[in-house]
Amino acid sequence: MLTAIEKLAQFILHAKEILIFTGAGISTESGISDYRSKGGLWDRFQPVTFQEFLVSQEKREQYWRQKMELYESLENAQPNAGHKAIAELEQLGKLKGIITQNIDGLQQLAGSDPNKILELHGSTRETICLSCGEIKPWQEVYERLKSGDGAPLCYRCKGILKPNTISFGQPLNPEVLAKAIEWAGDCDLLLALGSTLVVEPAASIPRMAKQQDAKLVIVTLSETPLDAFADIKIENGIGKILSEVLNLIKAKR
Ligand SMILES: [Zn+2]
């Protein structure tokens, strides 16, 4: 009888196109709080919707005050063993791509190819001007917020600046979503890591892959609606599990 970890190593060795799907659980291992969870940001503050952000200066200031908390943790956050294992997995040469619900950019910092990463909810490491579309690194806005600018405007056109993320009430980027669905159809192994698989439409991606005959492996600390559907479900830390799996794979090659 193979253990779950041995079985996962076998799946990876036999796969040709591996798709990785990550959620908040992989970032909590880097000290980024899961803002959807109990005690998280959205539990303590009423989230500002995209529509409110567009029309109300007061709501924009409230939004940026909440964002400051995330920026503070972003300053010190480093990729963890899970992110590094995924970057190492890419070296096997069969990674289709990484689809993430996370906005922290830690996977890129771990050394994964940015062209193979789809950020479904955008990136908090960038800001975008809602008028001229200019995209900039987050640090500029962070400095302006710290110096007392409650809701910074674009230097170029005076438009409203916003983190380049998908807010409540804002649709996903259709091109990013279409690409994610295409990848789900092309993969033969999907590893869902640290996602509760409940936020739609993102959570449908692992289901689609499984329905098109890919193997589905779920590693997360909680239960998910797809557990019964998965070929392997492991309730444990992602960094720990992936490191063990990589060691097994290295021993076999
Ligand atoms: Zn602008």
Short mmCIF file of C-alpha atoms and ligand atoms in Angstrom, two decimals:
data_model
loop_
_atom_site.label_atom_id
_atom_site.label_comp_id
_atom_site.label_asym_id
_atom_site.label_seq_id
_atom_site.Cartn_x
_atom_site.Cartn_y
_atom_site.Cartn_z
CA MET A 1 0.00 0.00 0.00
CA LEU A 2 1.45 3.34 -1.03
CA THR A 3 1.22 6.28 1.34
CA ALA A 4 -0.53 9.42 0.07
CA ILE A 5 2.86 11.06 -0.39
CA GLU A 6 4.24 8.13 -2.38
CA LYS A 7 1.12 8.11 -4.52
CA LEU A 8 1.45 11.85 -5.17
CA ALA A 9 5.10 11.35 -6.18
CA GLN A 10 3.95 8.66 -8.64
CA PHE A 11 1.32 11.00 -10.10
CA ILE A 12 3.95 13.71 -10.63
CA LEU A 13 6.41 11.28 -12.22
CA HIS A 14 3.76 10.02 -14.65
CA ALA A 15 2.18 13.40 -15.46
CA LYS A 16 2.98 15.38 -18.60
CA GLU A 17 1.14 18.65 -17.91
CA ILE A 18 0.88 19.64 -14.26
CA LEU A 19 -1.38 22.51 -13.27
CA ILE A 20 -1.06 24.03 -9.84
CA PHE A 21 -3.92 25.90 -8.20
CA THR A 22 -3.10 27.83 -5.03
CA GLY A 23 -5.19 29.57 -2.40
CA ALA A 24 -4.65 31.51 0.82
CA GLY A 25 -3.39 28.45 2.74
CA ILE A 26 -0.01 28.58 1.03
CA SER A 27 0.47 32.25 1.97
CA THR A 28 -0.43 31.88 5.63
CA GLU A 29 2.77 29.82 5.93
CA SER A 30 4.56 33.08 5.01
CA GLY A 31 2.69 35.12 7.61
CA ILE A 32 0.18 36.67 5.18
CA SER A 33 -3.14 36.53 6.98
CA ASP A 34 -6.07 34.92 5.22
CA TYR A 35 -8.35 37.94 5.11
CA ARG A 36 -11.39 35.78 4.44
CA SER A 37 -10.94 33.64 7.56
CA LYS A 38 -12.23 34.21 11.07
CA GLY A 39 -10.30 37.07 12.68
CA GLY A 40 -9.03 38.03 9.20
CA LEU A 41 -9.37 41.46 7.63
CA TRP A 42 -12.85 40.89 6.21
CA ASP A 43 -14.09 39.49 9.49
CA ARG A 44 -13.11 42.67 11.32
CA PHE A 45 -13.99 45.26 8.67
CA GLN A 46 -16.90 45.51 6.30
CA PRO A 47 -15.20 45.22 2.89
CA VAL A 48 -15.50 48.22 0.58
CA THR A 49 -17.09 47.24 -2.72
CA PHE A 50 -15.72 48.33 -6.08
CA GLN A 51 -18.82 50.49 -6.66
CA GLU A 52 -18.36 52.28 -3.31
CA PHE A 53 -14.67 52.78 -4.07
CA LEU A 54 -15.53 54.47 -7.36
CA VAL A 55 -18.04 56.98 -5.97
CA SER A 56 -16.98 57.80 -2.41
CA GLN A 57 -13.83 59.55 -1.18
CA GLU A 58 -14.65 58.37 2.35
CA LYS A 59 -14.88 54.73 1.23
CA ARG A 60 -11.61 55.04 -0.70
CA GLU A 61 -9.87 56.29 2.44
CA GLN A 62 -11.41 53.47 4.46
CA TYR A 63 -10.26 50.96 1.83
CA TRP A 64 -6.68 52.27 1.86
CA ARG A 65 -6.56 52.16 5.69
CA GLN A 66 -7.42 48.44 5.47
CA LYS A 67 -4.89 47.93 2.68
CA MET A 68 -2.13 49.40 4.86
CA GLU A 69 -2.36 46.32 7.09
CA LEU A 70 -1.72 44.05 4.11
CA TYR A 71 1.11 46.28 2.83
CA GLU A 72 2.79 46.09 6.24
CA SER A 73 2.82 42.28 6.16
CA LEU A 74 3.85 42.32 2.49
CA GLU A 75 6.99 44.29 3.31
CA ASN A 76 8.45 41.42 5.31
CA ALA A 77 6.82 38.36 3.75
CA GLN A 78 9.14 35.84 2.12
CA PRO A 79 8.30 32.79 0.01
CA ASN A 80 8.07 29.65 2.15
CA ALA A 81 8.93 25.98 1.58
CA GLY A 82 5.69 25.49 -0.38
CA HIS A 83 6.42 28.31 -2.85
CA LYS A 84 10.00 27.09 -3.23
CA ALA A 85 8.86 23.50 -3.83
CA ILE A 86 6.54 24.71 -6.60
CA ALA A 87 9.42 26.63 -8.20
CA GLU A 88 11.51 23.46 -7.97
CA LEU A 89 8.71 21.39 -9.49
CA GLU A 90 8.86 23.68 -12.53
CA GLN A 91 12.41 22.44 -13.12
CA LEU A 92 11.00 18.97 -13.90
CA GLY A 93 9.89 20.56 -17.18
CA LYS A 94 6.24 19.55 -17.08
CA LEU A 95 4.56 22.48 -15.39
CA LYS A 96 1.61 23.74 -17.43
CA GLY A 97 1.22 26.70 -15.13
CA ILE A 98 0.18 28.07 -11.77
CA ILE A 99 -3.25 29.55 -11.19
CA THR A 100 -3.51 31.46 -7.94
CA GLN A 101 -6.23 33.12 -5.93
CA ASN A 102 -3.51 34.94 -4.00
CA ILE A 103 -2.52 38.55 -4.62
CA ASP A 104 0.80 38.62 -2.76
CA GLY A 105 3.23 37.80 -5.60
CA LEU A 106 5.20 35.38 -3.38
CA GLN A 107 5.28 32.66 -6.04
CA GLN A 108 7.14 35.00 -8.41
CA LEU A 109 9.56 35.87 -5.60
CA ALA A 110 10.24 32.15 -5.12
CA GLY A 111 11.58 32.05 -8.69
CA SER A 112 8.65 30.67 -10.69
CA ASP A 113 8.36 31.92 -14.28
CA PRO A 114 5.94 34.91 -14.14
CA ASN A 115 4.67 33.95 -17.62
CA LYS A 116 3.37 30.69 -16.18
CA ILE A 117 1.41 32.36 -13.38
CA LEU A 118 -2.21 33.47 -13.66
CA GLU A 119 -3.30 35.73 -10.81
CA LEU A 120 -7.09 35.37 -10.81
CA HIS A 121 -7.57 38.16 -8.28
CA GLY A 122 -4.79 40.43 -9.55
CA SER A 123 -1.70 41.56 -7.67
CA THR A 124 -1.43 43.71 -4.60
CA ARG A 125 2.17 44.47 -5.60
CA GLU A 126 0.85 46.83 -8.27
CA THR A 127 -1.45 49.84 -8.38
CA ILE A 128 -3.50 50.85 -11.39
CA CYS A 129 -4.91 54.25 -12.35
CA LEU A 130 -8.59 53.74 -13.09
CA SER A 131 -8.47 56.62 -15.62
CA CYS A 132 -5.27 56.23 -17.67
CA GLY A 133 -4.53 52.58 -16.82
CA GLU A 134 -0.95 53.21 -15.73
CA ILE A 135 0.36 50.32 -13.62
CA LYS A 136 3.04 50.95 -11.00
CA PRO A 137 4.78 49.05 -8.19
CA TRP A 138 2.91 49.27 -4.86
CA GLN A 139 5.72 50.96 -2.92
CA GLU A 140 4.99 54.42 -4.32
CA VAL A 141 1.41 54.42 -3.03
CA TYR A 142 2.56 52.88 0.26
CA GLU A 143 4.97 55.80 0.81
CA ARG A 144 2.22 58.31 0.01
CA LEU A 145 -0.21 56.61 2.40
CA LYS A 146 2.39 56.61 5.16
CA SER A 147 2.98 60.34 4.66
CA GLY A 148 -0.73 61.03 5.20
CA ASP A 149 -2.29 60.98 1.72
CA GLY A 150 -5.58 59.23 2.51
CA ALA A 151 -6.52 58.22 -1.05
CA PRO A 152 -3.70 58.86 -3.55
CA LEU A 153 -4.46 60.09 -7.08
CA CYS A 154 -2.50 59.43 -10.27
CA TYR A 155 0.42 61.88 -10.70
CA ARG A 156 -0.07 61.78 -14.44
CA CYS A 157 -3.82 62.34 -14.88
CA LYS A 158 -5.29 62.85 -11.36
CA GLY A 159 -7.35 59.67 -11.80
CA ILE A 160 -8.26 57.39 -8.91
CA LEU A 161 -5.54 54.89 -7.98
CA LYS A 162 -6.45 51.41 -6.83
CA PRO A 163 -4.48 48.26 -6.04
CA ASN A 164 -4.41 46.14 -9.20
CA THR A 165 -6.58 43.50 -7.58
CA ILE A 166 -10.15 42.32 -8.05
CA SER A 167 -12.36 43.94 -5.40
CA PHE A 168 -15.77 42.89 -4.13
CA GLY A 169 -18.28 43.56 -6.85
CA GLN A 170 -15.63 43.63 -9.57
CA PRO A 171 -15.65 40.90 -12.23
CA LEU A 172 -12.57 38.76 -12.84
CA ASN A 173 -10.42 39.70 -15.83
CA PRO A 174 -12.08 37.69 -18.64
CA GLU A 175 -8.78 37.02 -20.44
CA VAL A 176 -7.17 35.62 -17.30
CA LEU A 177 -10.23 33.47 -16.58
CA ALA A 178 -10.35 32.16 -20.16
CA LYS A 179 -6.68 31.19 -20.00
CA ALA A 180 -7.24 29.42 -16.67
CA ILE A 181 -10.09 27.39 -18.15
CA GLU A 182 -7.93 26.52 -21.17
CA TRP A 183 -5.14 25.28 -18.88
CA ALA A 184 -7.64 23.24 -16.83
CA GLY A 185 -8.64 21.47 -20.03
CA ASP A 186 -5.03 20.76 -21.03
CA CYS A 187 -3.59 19.40 -17.79
CA ASP A 188 -3.39 15.76 -16.73
CA LEU A 189 -2.67 16.45 -13.05
CA LEU A 190 -4.05 19.30 -10.96
CA LEU A 191 -2.61 20.04 -7.54
CA ALA A 192 -4.96 22.25 -5.50
CA LEU A 193 -2.91 23.70 -2.65
CA GLY A 194 -4.22 25.69 0.29
CA SER A 195 -7.55 26.59 -1.24
CA THR A 196 -10.91 25.95 0.40
CA LEU A 197 -12.24 25.66 -3.18
CA VAL A 198 -15.38 27.64 -2.39
CA VAL A 199 -14.84 31.04 -4.05
CA GLU A 200 -16.42 30.90 -7.49
CA PRO A 201 -15.78 30.92 -10.36
CA ALA A 202 -12.19 30.12 -9.40
CA ALA A 203 -13.09 26.97 -7.51
CA SER A 204 -14.62 25.45 -10.63
CA ILE A 205 -11.20 25.13 -12.24
CA PRO A 206 -10.10 22.00 -10.32
CA ARG A 207 -13.54 20.48 -10.99
CA MET A 208 -13.19 21.15 -14.73
CA ALA A 209 -9.76 19.56 -14.82
CA LYS A 210 -11.04 16.46 -13.02
CA GLN A 211 -14.04 16.20 -15.33
CA GLN A 212 -11.62 16.17 -18.26
CA ASP A 213 -9.78 13.18 -16.83
CA ALA A 214 -6.96 14.92 -15.00
CA LYS A 215 -5.95 13.51 -11.63
CA LEU A 216 -6.97 15.82 -8.79
CA VAL A 217 -4.88 16.15 -5.62
CA ILE A 218 -5.95 18.46 -2.80
CA VAL A 219 -3.53 19.54 -0.06
CA THR A 220 -5.09 21.86 2.49
CA LEU A 221 -5.78 22.00 6.21
CA SER A 222 -9.54 22.26 5.82
CA GLU A 223 -12.30 20.26 4.20
CA THR A 224 -13.33 21.27 0.68
CA PRO A 225 -16.45 20.59 -1.37
CA LEU A 226 -14.30 18.56 -3.81
CA ASP A 227 -12.75 16.18 -1.27
CA ALA A 228 -14.91 13.22 -2.29
CA PHE A 229 -14.04 13.93 -5.91
CA ALA A 230 -10.24 14.00 -5.39
CA ASP A 231 -7.82 11.16 -6.17
CA ILE A 232 -5.78 12.15 -3.12
CA LYS A 233 -6.67 14.49 -0.25
CA ILE A 234 -3.97 15.40 2.26
CA GLU A 235 -4.76 17.54 5.31
CA ASN A 236 -1.34 18.88 6.20
CA GLY A 237 1.04 21.81 5.61
CA ILE A 238 1.89 22.42 1.96
CA GLY A 239 5.59 23.15 2.50
CA LYS A 240 6.04 19.95 4.47
CA ILE A 241 4.17 17.71 2.04
CA LEU A 242 5.70 19.09 -1.16
CA SER A 243 9.22 18.94 0.28
CA GLU A 244 8.74 15.26 1.13
CA VAL A 245 7.29 14.54 -2.30
CA LEU A 246 10.21 16.27 -4.03
CA ASN A 247 12.67 14.26 -1.99
CA LEU A 248 10.97 11.06 -3.12
CA ILE A 249 11.04 12.18 -6.75
CA LYS A 250 14.72 13.10 -6.58
CA ALA A 251 15.50 9.70 -5.09
CA LYS A 252 13.76 7.99 -8.02
CA ARG A 253 15.38 9.96 -10.84
ZN ZN B 1 -3.71 58.18 -14.51
#
